[in-house]
CSV table of C-alpha atoms in Angstrom, one decimal:
chain,number,residue,atom,x,y,z
A,759,MET,CA,0.2,0.0,0.3
A,760,SER,CA,1.5,3.4,-0.9
A,761,LEU,CA,2.5,5.9,1.8
A,762,LYS,CA,-0.5,8.5,0.6
A,763,ARG,CA,-3.1,5.5,1.1
A,764,LYS,CA,-2.2,4.6,3.9
A,765,ILE,CA,-2.2,8.7,5.5
A,766,ALA,CA,-5.6,9.1,3.8
A,767,LEU,CA,-6.8,5.6,5.2
A,768,ASN,CA,-5.5,6.5,8.6
A,769,LEU,CA,-6.6,9.8,8.9
A,770,SER,CA,-10.4,8.4,7.6
A,771,ILE,CA,-10.3,6.0,10.2
A,772,ALA,CA,-9.2,8.4,13.1
A,773,PHE,CA,-11.9,11.1,11.8
A,774,SER,CA,-14.5,8.2,11.8
A,775,LEU,CA,-13.8,7.3,15.5
A,776,LEU,CA,-13.7,10.6,17.0
A,777,PHE,CA,-17.0,11.8,14.3
A,778,GLY,CA,-18.7,8.5,15.6
A,779,ILE,CA,-18.3,9.4,19.4
A,780,VAL,CA,-19.3,12.8,19.4
A,781,MET,CA,-22.5,11.2,17.4
A,782,VAL,CA,-23.2,8.7,20.4
A,783,ILE,CA,-22.6,11.3,22.8
A,784,ILE,CA,-25.0,13.8,21.2
A,785,TYR,CA,-27.5,10.8,21.1
A,786,MET,CA,-27.3,9.8,24.7
A,787,SER,CA,-27.3,13.5,25.3
A,788,PHE,CA,-30.4,13.8,23.8
A,789,ASN,CA,-31.8,10.6,25.1
A,790,ASP,CA,-31.3,12.1,28.6
A,791,PHE,CA,-32.8,15.3,27.7
A,792,ARG,CA,-35.5,13.8,26.2
A,793,ARG,CA,-36.1,11.5,29.6
A,794,ASP,CA,-35.4,14.5,31.9
A,795,GLU,CA,-38.4,17.0,29.5
A,796,PHE,CA,-40.6,14.1,29.9
A,797,LYS,CA,-40.3,13.5,33.3
A,798,GLU,CA,-40.9,17.0,34.4
A,799,ARG,CA,-44.3,16.6,32.5
A,800,PHE,CA,-45.5,13.8,34.2
A,801,ARG,CA,-44.6,15.6,37.8
A,802,GLN,CA,-45.9,19.2,36.3
A,803,ARG,CA,-49.2,16.8,35.3
A,804,LEU,CA,-48.9,15.5,38.8
A,805,GLU,CA,-48.9,18.7,40.5
A,806,PHE,CA,-51.5,20.2,38.2
A,807,THR,CA,-53.8,17.2,39.7
A,808,SER,CA,-52.7,17.2,42.9
A,809,HIS,CA,-54.0,21.3,42.6
A,810,PHE,CA,-57.1,20.6,41.3
A,811,ILE,CA,-58.0,17.8,44.1
A,812,ALA,CA,-57.3,20.4,46.7
A,813,LYS,CA,-59.3,23.2,45.2
A,814,SER,CA,-62.6,20.9,44.2
A,815,LYS,CA,-65.1,21.2,46.4
A,816,ASP,CA,-66.8,17.7,45.1
A,817,PHE,CA,-63.9,16.1,43.7
A,818,GLU,CA,-65.6,12.6,42.1
A,819,GLU,CA,-68.3,15.2,40.5
A,820,GLU,CA,-66.1,17.8,39.1
A,821,ALA,CA,-63.3,15.3,37.7
A,822,PRO,CA,-64.7,13.9,34.4
A,823,VAL,CA,-65.2,17.4,33.0
A,824,PHE,CA,-61.7,18.8,34.9
A,825,PHE,CA,-59.7,16.1,33.0
A,826,ASN,CA,-61.5,16.0,29.6
A,827,GLU,CA,-60.9,19.8,29.4
A,828,ASN,CA,-57.4,19.2,30.3
A,829,SER,CA,-56.6,16.2,28.4
A,830,ASP,CA,-53.0,15.8,27.2
A,831,ASN,CA,-53.8,12.1,25.4
A,832,ILE,CA,-52.9,13.5,22.0
A,833,LEU,CA,-49.3,14.1,23.2
A,834,LEU,CA,-48.8,11.5,25.9
A,835,ASN,CA,-51.7,9.1,25.7
A,836,GLU,CA,-52.2,9.9,29.2
A,837,THR,CA,-53.8,7.2,32.2
A,838,ILE,CA,-54.3,8.8,35.3
A,839,LEU,CA,-55.7,6.5,38.2
A,840,ILE,CA,-56.4,8.3,41.4
A,841,PHE,CA,-56.8,6.4,44.7
A,842,ASN,CA,-58.2,7.3,48.1
A,843,GLY,CA,-56.4,6.7,52.0
A,844,GLN,CA,-57.7,3.0,52.0
A,845,LYS,CA,-56.2,2.4,48.1
A,846,GLU,CA,-59.5,2.1,46.6
A,847,LEU,CA,-60.0,3.5,43.0
A,848,ILE,CA,-62.0,6.9,43.7
A,849,TYR,CA,-61.0,8.1,39.6
A,850,SER,CA,-60.0,6.7,36.4
A,851,THR,CA,-59.8,8.1,33.1
A,852,ILE,CA,-60.3,4.9,31.7
A,853,LYS,CA,-63.4,4.3,30.5
A,854,ASP,CA,-64.1,1.8,28.0
A,855,ARG,CA,-62.3,-1.5,29.0
A,856,ASN,CA,-61.5,-3.1,33.1
A,857,VAL,CA,-59.1,-0.6,35.0
A,858,THR,CA,-56.0,-2.9,36.7
A,859,TRP,CA,-53.6,-1.7,38.8
A,860,ASP,CA,-50.0,-3.0,40.5
A,861,THR,CA,-51.1,-3.1,44.4
A,862,ALA,CA,-47.4,-3.2,45.2
A,863,LEU,CA,-47.0,-0.4,43.9
A,864,LEU,CA,-49.2,1.3,46.0
A,865,ARG,CA,-47.5,-0.2,49.2
A,866,GLU,CA,-44.5,0.8,47.8
A,867,LEU,CA,-45.1,4.8,47.6
A,868,ASP,CA,-46.1,4.2,51.4
A,869,GLU,CA,-42.0,4.2,51.8
A,870,LYS,CA,-41.1,6.4,48.7
A,871,LYS,CA,-43.6,8.7,48.4
A,872,ILE,CA,-42.7,9.7,44.8
A,873,ILE,CA,-41.7,6.6,41.8
A,874,TYR,CA,-40.8,6.9,38.6
A,875,THR,CA,-39.8,4.1,36.2
A,876,GLU,CA,-39.0,4.2,32.4
A,877,LYS,CA,-38.3,0.8,31.9
A,878,THR,CA,-42.3,0.1,31.7
A,879,VAL,CA,-44.0,0.4,28.7
A,880,PRO,CA,-46.1,2.9,29.0
A,881,GLU,CA,-43.7,5.0,31.7
A,882,ILE,CA,-45.1,5.4,35.3
A,883,TYR,CA,-44.9,8.3,37.4
A,884,ALA,CA,-47.0,7.9,40.8
A,885,ALA,CA,-46.6,9.9,43.8
A,886,LEU,CA,-48.2,9.9,47.5
A,887,ARG,CA,-49.6,13.1,48.5
A,888,THR,CA,-51.6,14.3,51.6
A,889,ILE,CA,-54.5,16.7,50.4
A,890,ASN,CA,-56.4,18.3,52.9
A,891,GLY,CA,-55.5,16.2,55.5
A,892,GLU,CA,-56.2,13.0,53.3
A,893,ASN,CA,-54.0,10.6,51.6
A,894,TYR,CA,-54.2,10.1,47.7
A,895,TYR,CA,-52.2,7.8,45.6
A,896,ILE,CA,-52.0,9.2,42.0
A,897,LEU,CA,-50.8,7.1,39.2
A,898,THR,CA,-49.8,8.8,36.0
A,899,SER,CA,-49.2,6.5,33.0
A,900,ALA,CA,-48.0,7.6,29.3
A,901,PHE,CA,-45.9,7.0,26.2
A,902,ASP,CA,-43.5,9.6,25.1
A,903,THR,CA,-44.4,9.2,21.5
A,904,ASN,CA,-42.9,12.5,20.5
A,905,GLY,CA,-39.7,12.6,22.1
A,906,LYS,CA,-39.5,8.9,20.9
A,907,SER,CA,-40.0,9.9,17.4
A,908,LYS,CA,-37.5,12.9,17.6
A,909,LEU,CA,-34.7,10.5,19.2
A,910,GLU,CA,-35.4,8.1,16.2
A,911,TYR,CA,-35.2,10.8,13.7
A,912,LEU,CA,-32.2,11.6,15.6
A,913,LYS,CA,-30.7,8.7,15.0
A,914,TYR,CA,-31.4,8.0,11.2
A,915,LEU,CA,-30.2,11.7,10.7
A,916,LEU,CA,-26.8,11.2,13.0
A,917,ILE,CA,-26.2,7.8,11.2
A,918,THR,CA,-26.7,9.2,7.7
A,919,ALA,CA,-24.1,12.1,8.2
A,920,TYR,CA,-21.7,9.7,9.5
A,921,VAL,CA,-21.9,7.7,6.6
A,922,MET,CA,-21.8,10.6,4.5
A,923,SER,CA,-18.9,12.6,6.3
A,924,THR,CA,-17.1,9.1,6.2
A,925,LEU,CA,-17.1,9.3,2.8
A,926,LEU,CA,-16.3,12.6,2.3
A,927,ILE,CA,-13.7,12.5,4.3
A,928,GLY,CA,-12.2,9.5,2.9
A,929,PHE,CA,-12.0,11.0,-0.2
A,930,PHE,CA,-10.9,14.6,0.2
A,931,SER,CA,-8.3,13.3,2.7
A,932,TYR,CA,-6.7,10.8,-0.5
A,933,TYR,CA,-6.9,14.0,-2.7
A,934,PHE,CA,-5.4,16.2,-0.3
A,935,MET,CA,-2.5,14.1,0.7
A,936,GLY,CA,-2.2,13.3,-3.1
A,937,GLN,CA,-1.5,17.1,-3.8
A,938,PHE,CA,0.5,16.8,-0.6
A,939,LEU,CA,2.7,13.9,-1.6
A,940,ARG,CA,3.1,14.9,-5.4
A,941,PRO,CA,6.8,16.6,-4.7
A,942,LEU,CA,7.5,13.3,-3.2
A,943,GLU,CA,6.5,11.2,-5.9
A,944,GLU,CA,7.9,13.3,-8.1
A,945,LEU,CA,10.9,12.6,-6.5
A,946,ASN,CA,10.9,9.2,-6.4
A,947,GLN,CA,10.5,9.1,-10.3
A,948,GLU,CA,13.5,11.4,-10.7
A,949,ILE,CA,15.1,9.2,-8.4
A,950,SER,CA,14.2,6.0,-10.2
A,951,GLU,CA,15.8,7.4,-13.3
A,952,VAL,CA,19.0,7.5,-11.6
A,953,THR,CA,21.3,4.2,-12.7
A,954,ALA,CA,24.7,3.5,-12.5
A,955,HIS,CA,25.0,4.6,-15.8
A,956,LYS,CA,23.4,8.3,-15.0
A,957,LEU,CA,25.3,9.5,-11.5
A,958,THR,CA,26.1,12.5,-12.7
A,959,THR,CA,22.3,13.1,-13.2
A,960,GLN,CA,21.1,15.9,-10.4
A,961,ILE,CA,17.8,15.8,-8.3
A,962,PRO,CA,16.1,19.1,-9.0
A,963,VAL,CA,15.9,21.4,-5.8
A,964,ARG,CA,12.7,23.4,-5.5
A,965,ASP,CA,13.4,26.7,-3.9
A,966,SER,CA,11.9,25.9,-0.3
A,967,ASN,CA,12.9,24.7,2.9
A,968,ASP,CA,10.3,21.9,3.6
A,969,GLU,CA,11.4,18.1,4.2
A,970,ILE,CA,11.1,16.9,0.6
A,971,ASN,CA,13.5,19.6,-0.6
A,972,VAL,CA,16.1,19.1,2.2
A,973,LEU,CA,15.9,15.3,1.1
A,974,ALA,CA,16.8,16.2,-2.6
A,975,GLN,CA,19.8,17.9,-1.3
A,976,SER,CA,21.2,15.2,0.6
A,977,PHE,CA,20.5,12.6,-2.4
A,978,ASN,CA,22.4,14.8,-4.7
A,979,THR,CA,25.1,14.9,-1.9
A,980,MET,CA,25.1,11.0,-1.6
A,981,ILE,CA,24.9,10.8,-5.8
A,982,LYS,CA,27.9,12.9,-6.4
A,983,ARG,CA,29.8,10.7,-3.8
A,984,LEU,CA,28.6,7.3,-4.8
A,985,ASP,CA,29.6,8.6,-8.5
A,986,ASP,CA,33.1,9.6,-7.3
A,987,VAL,CA,33.4,6.1,-6.1
A,988,PHE,CA,32.4,4.1,-8.7
A,989,GLN,CA,34.1,6.2,-11.4
A,990,SER,CA,37.4,5.3,-9.2
A,991,GLN,CA,36.6,2.0,-8.9
A,992,LYS,CA,35.7,1.2,-12.6
A,993,ASP,CA,39.1,3.6,-13.6
A,994,PHE,CA,41.0,1.4,-11.6
A,995,THR,CA,39.4,-2.1,-12.2
A,996,ALA,CA,39.7,-0.8,-15.9
A,997,SER,CA,43.7,0.4,-15.6
A,998,ALA,CA,44.9,-2.6,-13.9
A,999,SER,CA,43.4,-5.1,-15.7
A,1000,HIS,CA,45.3,-3.3,-19.4
A,1001,GLU,CA,48.3,-3.0,-17.2
A,1002,ILE,CA,48.0,-6.8,-16.3
A,1003,ARG,CA,47.4,-8.2,-19.4
A,1004,THR,CA,50.5,-7.0,-21.2
A,1005,PRO,CA,53.0,-8.8,-18.8
A,1006,ILE,CA,50.8,-11.7,-18.9
A,1007,THR,CA,50.4,-12.0,-22.5
A,1008,ARG,CA,54.7,-11.7,-22.4
A,1009,MET,CA,54.5,-14.3,-19.8
A,1010,ALA,CA,52.6,-17.0,-21.7
A,1011,PHE,CA,54.1,-16.4,-25.3
A,1012,GLN,CA,57.8,-17.0,-23.0
A,1013,LEU,CA,56.3,-20.1,-21.8
A,1014,GLU,CA,54.6,-21.3,-25.1
A,1015,ASN,CA,58.5,-20.8,-26.5
A,1016,LEU,CA,60.1,-22.5,-23.4
A,1017,ILE,CA,57.8,-25.3,-23.5
A,1018,LYS,CA,58.8,-26.3,-27.4
A,1019,LEU,CA,62.3,-26.5,-26.3
A,1020,GLU,CA,63.4,-30.1,-25.8
A,1021,GLN,CA,65.8,-30.5,-23.2
A,1022,HIS,CA,63.8,-30.3,-20.2
A,1023,SER,CA,62.9,-33.0,-17.8
A,1024,PRO,CA,59.5,-34.7,-17.9
A,1025,LYS,CA,59.5,-32.9,-13.9
A,1026,THR,CA,59.9,-29.7,-15.4
A,1027,LEU,CA,57.8,-29.8,-18.5
A,1028,SER,CA,55.3,-30.6,-16.2
A,1029,SER,CA,55.7,-27.6,-14.2
A,1030,LEU,CA,55.7,-25.5,-17.1
A,1031,LYS,CA,52.7,-26.5,-18.4
A,1032,GLN,CA,51.3,-25.9,-14.8
A,1033,ILE,CA,52.5,-22.4,-15.0
A,1034,GLN,CA,51.0,-21.8,-18.6
A,1035,LYS,CA,47.7,-22.8,-17.4
A,1036,ASP,CA,47.4,-20.5,-14.7
A,1037,VAL,CA,48.8,-18.0,-17.1
A,1038,TYR,CA,46.0,-18.8,-19.4
A,1039,GLN,CA,43.4,-18.8,-16.5
A,1040,LEU,CA,44.6,-15.1,-15.4
A,1041,SER,CA,44.4,-13.8,-18.9
A,1042,ASP,CA,40.8,-15.2,-18.9
A,1043,LEU,CA,40.3,-13.3,-15.9
A,1044,THR,CA,41.7,-10.4,-16.7
A,1045,ASN,CA,39.8,-10.2,-20.3
A,1046,SER,CA,36.5,-10.8,-18.5
A,1047,LEU,CA,37.3,-8.0,-15.8
A,1048,ILE,CA,38.2,-5.7,-18.7
A,1049,LEU,CA,34.7,-6.5,-20.7
A,1050,LEU,CA,32.6,-6.4,-17.4
A,1051,THR,CA,34.3,-2.6,-17.0
A,1052,LYS,CA,32.7,-1.5,-20.0
A,1053,PHE,CA,29.2,-2.5,-19.5
A,1054,ASP,CA,26.2,-2.2,-16.9
A,1055,LYS,CA,22.9,-3.7,-17.0
A,1056,GLU,CA,21.2,0.0,-18.5
A,1057,ASN,CA,23.6,0.4,-21.6
A,1058,ILE,CA,24.5,-3.4,-22.5
A,1059,GLN,CA,21.4,-3.5,-23.9
A,1060,THR,CA,22.0,-1.2,-26.7
A,1061,ILE,CA,24.6,-3.6,-28.2
A,1062,TYR,CA,22.5,-6.8,-28.1
A,1063,GLU,CA,22.7,-8.8,-31.2
A,1064,GLU,CA,21.2,-12.2,-32.3
A,1065,VAL,CA,23.1,-14.8,-30.9
A,1066,ARG,CA,22.9,-18.4,-31.7
A,1067,ILE,CA,23.1,-20.6,-28.6
A,1068,ASP,CA,24.4,-23.7,-30.1
A,1069,GLU,CA,27.6,-21.2,-31.9
A,1070,VAL,CA,28.2,-20.0,-28.2
A,1071,ILE,CA,28.7,-23.4,-27.2
A,1072,PHE,CA,30.9,-24.2,-29.6
A,1073,GLU,CA,33.2,-22.1,-30.0
A,1074,SER,CA,33.5,-22.3,-26.0
A,1075,PHE,CA,34.2,-25.6,-26.2
A,1076,GLU,CA,36.7,-25.2,-28.8
A,1077,ALA,CA,38.5,-22.7,-26.8
A,1078,VAL,CA,38.6,-24.8,-23.6
A,1079,GLU,CA,39.5,-27.6,-25.4
A,1080,LYS,CA,43.1,-26.3,-26.4
A,1081,SER,CA,43.8,-26.1,-22.7
A,1082,TYR,CA,41.9,-29.3,-21.9
A,1083,PRO,CA,42.0,-31.9,-25.3
A,1084,ASN,CA,40.8,-35.0,-23.4
A,1085,LEU,CA,37.2,-33.1,-22.6
A,1086,LYS,CA,34.3,-34.4,-24.5
A,1087,MET,CA,30.8,-32.9,-25.2
A,1088,ASP,CA,27.6,-34.9,-25.7
A,1089,PHE,CA,25.5,-31.9,-27.4
A,1090,LEU,CA,22.0,-32.5,-27.2
A,1091,ILE,CA,18.4,-30.5,-28.2
A,1092,SER,CA,15.7,-31.8,-25.9
A,1093,GLU,CA,12.7,-33.4,-27.4
A,1094,ASN,CA,10.3,-30.6,-25.4
A,1095,THR,CA,11.8,-28.1,-27.8
A,1096,SER,CA,9.4,-26.1,-30.1
A,1097,GLU,CA,9.2,-27.1,-34.1
A,1098,ASN,CA,10.0,-23.5,-34.6
A,1099,ALA,CA,12.8,-23.0,-32.4
A,1100,LEU,CA,15.5,-21.0,-34.0
A,1101,LEU,CA,18.0,-21.3,-30.9
A,1102,THR,CA,18.8,-17.7,-30.5
A,1103,ILE,CA,18.7,-15.3,-27.9
A,1104,LYS,CA,19.6,-11.6,-27.7
A,1105,GLY,CA,23.3,-10.7,-26.1
A,1106,VAL,CA,26.8,-9.8,-26.3
A,1107,GLN,CA,28.7,-13.4,-28.0
A,1108,SER,CA,32.1,-12.2,-26.5
A,1109,LEU,CA,30.6,-12.3,-22.9
A,1110,LEU,CA,28.3,-15.5,-23.4
A,1111,ASP,CA,31.3,-16.7,-24.5
A,1112,ILE,CA,33.2,-16.3,-21.1
A,1113,VAL,CA,29.6,-17.8,-19.5
A,1114,PHE,CA,30.1,-21.3,-21.1
A,1115,ILE,CA,33.8,-21.1,-21.3
A,1116,ASN,CA,33.6,-21.1,-17.5
A,1117,LEU,CA,31.0,-23.5,-17.1
A,1118,PHE,CA,33.4,-26.1,-19.2
A,1119,LYS,CA,36.5,-24.9,-17.5
A,1120,ASN,CA,34.5,-26.3,-14.4
A,1121,ALA,CA,33.3,-29.5,-15.9
A,1122,ALA,CA,37.0,-30.2,-17.2
A,1123,VAL,CA,38.6,-29.5,-13.7
A,1124,TYR,CA,35.8,-31.3,-11.4
A,1125,SER,CA,34.6,-34.0,-13.7
A,1126,ASP,CA,35.8,-37.6,-13.0
A,1127,ASP,CA,35.5,-38.9,-16.9
A,1128,THR,CA,36.1,-35.3,-18.5
A,1129,GLU,CA,32.9,-35.7,-20.3
A,1130,VAL,CA,30.4,-32.8,-20.6
A,1131,ASP,CA,26.6,-33.1,-21.7
A,1132,VAL,CA,25.1,-30.2,-22.8
A,1133,LEU,CA,21.2,-30.1,-23.3
A,1134,ILE,CA,19.3,-27.6,-25.1
A,1135,THR,CA,15.3,-26.7,-24.4
A,1136,GLU,CA,13.3,-24.1,-26.2
A,1137,THR,CA,9.8,-23.5,-25.8
A,1138,ASN,CA,8.0,-20.1,-26.6
A,1139,ASP,CA,8.9,-18.5,-23.2
A,1140,TYR,CA,12.5,-20.2,-22.4
A,1141,LEU,CA,15.7,-21.1,-23.6
A,1142,THR,CA,17.7,-23.7,-21.2
A,1143,VAL,CA,21.0,-25.0,-21.5
A,1144,ASP,CA,21.8,-27.6,-19.1
A,1145,VAL,CA,25.3,-28.0,-18.9
A,1146,ILE,CA,26.0,-31.6,-17.2
A,1147,SER,CA,29.1,-33.6,-15.5
A,1148,HIS,CA,29.9,-35.9,-13.6
A,1149,GLY,CA,31.9,-35.7,-10.5
A,1150,ASN,CA,31.8,-34.7,-6.4
A,1151,THR,CA,28.6,-32.8,-5.9
A,1152,ILE,CA,28.7,-29.9,-3.8
A,1153,PRO,CA,27.0,-29.9,-0.2
A,1154,LYS,CA,23.6,-28.1,0.2
A,1155,GLU,CA,25.0,-25.6,2.9
A,1156,GLU,CA,27.8,-24.8,0.3
A,1157,GLN,CA,25.4,-24.2,-2.7
A,1158,THR,CA,24.1,-21.0,-1.3
A,1159,LYS,CA,27.7,-19.5,-1.4
A,1160,LEU,CA,28.4,-20.7,-4.9
A,1161,PHE,CA,28.0,-17.9,-6.5
A,1162,GLU,CA,30.0,-15.1,-4.4
A,1163,ALA,CA,33.1,-14.0,-5.2
A,1164,PHE,CA,36.2,-16.2,-4.0
A,1165,ALA,CA,33.7,-18.5,-2.8
A,1166,ARG,CA,35.3,-22.1,-3.4
A,1167,GLY,CA,34.4,-25.5,-2.0
A,1168,ASN,CA,35.4,-28.3,-0.5
A,1169,ASN,CA,35.8,-30.3,-3.9
A,1170,SER,CA,38.3,-27.2,-5.1
A,1171,GLN,CA,40.8,-27.6,-2.4
A,1172,ASN,CA,43.8,-29.7,-4.7
A,1173,ILE,CA,42.8,-27.5,-7.4
A,1174,SER,CA,44.0,-23.9,-8.5
A,1175,GLY,CA,41.5,-21.1,-9.1
A,1176,SER,CA,40.3,-17.5,-8.1
A,1177,GLY,CA,36.7,-18.5,-7.0
A,1178,LEU,CA,35.4,-15.7,-9.4
A,1179,GLY,CA,34.5,-17.5,-12.2
A,1180,LEU,CA,30.7,-18.3,-11.7
A,1181,ARG,CA,30.7,-15.0,-9.8
A,1182,ILE,CA,31.4,-13.7,-13.9
A,1183,VAL,CA,29.1,-16.0,-15.0
A,1184,LYS,CA,26.2,-14.8,-12.6
A,1185,ARG,CA,26.7,-11.1,-13.3
A,1186,ILE,CA,27.0,-11.5,-17.2
A,1187,LEU,CA,23.8,-13.4,-17.3
A,1188,GLU,CA,21.8,-11.1,-15.2
A,1189,TYR,CA,23.1,-8.2,-17.8
A,1190,HIS,CA,21.3,-10.6,-20.0
A,1191,GLY,CA,18.1,-10.7,-18.0
A,1192,ALA,CA,19.2,-14.7,-17.4
A,1193,LYS,CA,19.4,-16.9,-14.4
A,1194,ILE,CA,21.9,-19.7,-13.4
A,1195,ARG,CA,21.0,-22.6,-11.0
A,1196,TYR,CA,23.2,-25.4,-9.9
A,1197,SER,CA,21.5,-29.0,-8.7
A,1198,SER,CA,22.5,-32.4,-8.4
A,1199,PRO,CA,19.9,-34.6,-10.1
A,1200,GLY,CA,21.6,-37.9,-9.0
A,1201,ASP,CA,24.5,-39.0,-7.3
A,1202,LEU,CA,28.0,-37.7,-8.6
A,1203,LEU,CA,25.9,-35.6,-11.2
A,1204,ASN,CA,26.2,-31.6,-11.3
A,1205,LYS,CA,24.3,-29.6,-13.4
A,1206,PHE,CA,24.1,-26.4,-14.2
A,1207,SER,CA,21.2,-24.6,-16.0
A,1208,VAL,CA,21.7,-21.2,-17.8
A,1209,ILE,CA,18.2,-20.1,-18.3
A,1210,PHE,CA,17.2,-17.2,-20.9
A,1211,ASN,CA,14.0,-15.1,-21.1
A,1212,LYS,CA,12.7,-15.2,-24.6
């Protein structure tokens, strides 16, 4: 998830939680207000009734007229029951059905004097009043129809406002975060265009003191330092390789002439030939370093050409065969290869030669029978070259370091080498967008699979 979406999402969640809490508080506060207002209306109604009883000369005769004229049934669906001191019903606003009441409530009034309950339906407000020396039990019940409808309306209003505000804040937070972070995205785009071939590129610096501008300045400083280090390393590698190649060439030429002389003893001749192999190996390594300093992943594609992989394999084998005449190759094309296969890839042939020369040399040095099998498989998506040889396999714990620089396995303790061959192979293949994998399909079998994307 992008930073813009994370900020917008977190801001929306925070606002939604805060707004939701405010909505709940508003709803609960209004509910408390409604309850208190309704309770106050109950109290006023009871006081009004008590006042009427106190002023009335003949309560039972005047009550029907009084309550009809002062009825609040439209708002509250009000019901009033009045009992005398003996808890006998002396008046009721209920006319069309039997009147029932809770006698326990009347007994409870003897102790509490006033009782209000909102848990019942309808709600009840009851009081025991002494009027003109006589006790009266006044029970009032009603529905807060108006208040409940207002509360229900408020609930839907708050829910609608919550949903709409959450959607709006999500949209606007995403939009404004995009505006605020646009300079950072532009900076990221400019940084992504900086490569090892374009380390001199400077990020544009704006006339501001914000964090993005400071980051751009720091990045430019870092790029400049990296470019200095990279150029120094590249120049040193190229210069050293060129300087080393000249004496190596002279040494190889002198060794060839020296070996042609016939007055050497067998032991001396063997040592000279071993030195010659080491010189050739050093020469190959130097040539590889010179080639690698000329290319990187960005500019190497500009010199790509169509290369037949079978020709690369045969030419590489012939180059290795000069130093290892006993090496034999069994070249096969897999049955899984498509009929329209051309066995061609895009790349640099001189670099690909180095790949297979190193693989064939490894097969010649580490193989038990100096024979290497090459199997090519081409599909619509991949071209795979398997180089298989017979010999001691590489333990699993060493396979992870197989393509690291200067890494050598236990099977190479008595064999000369630099430990850079497979590392150079992997780097060249990375330049070509290819991969190399090692596996051991059987006992004493070593297989290197080179996989090219089509």
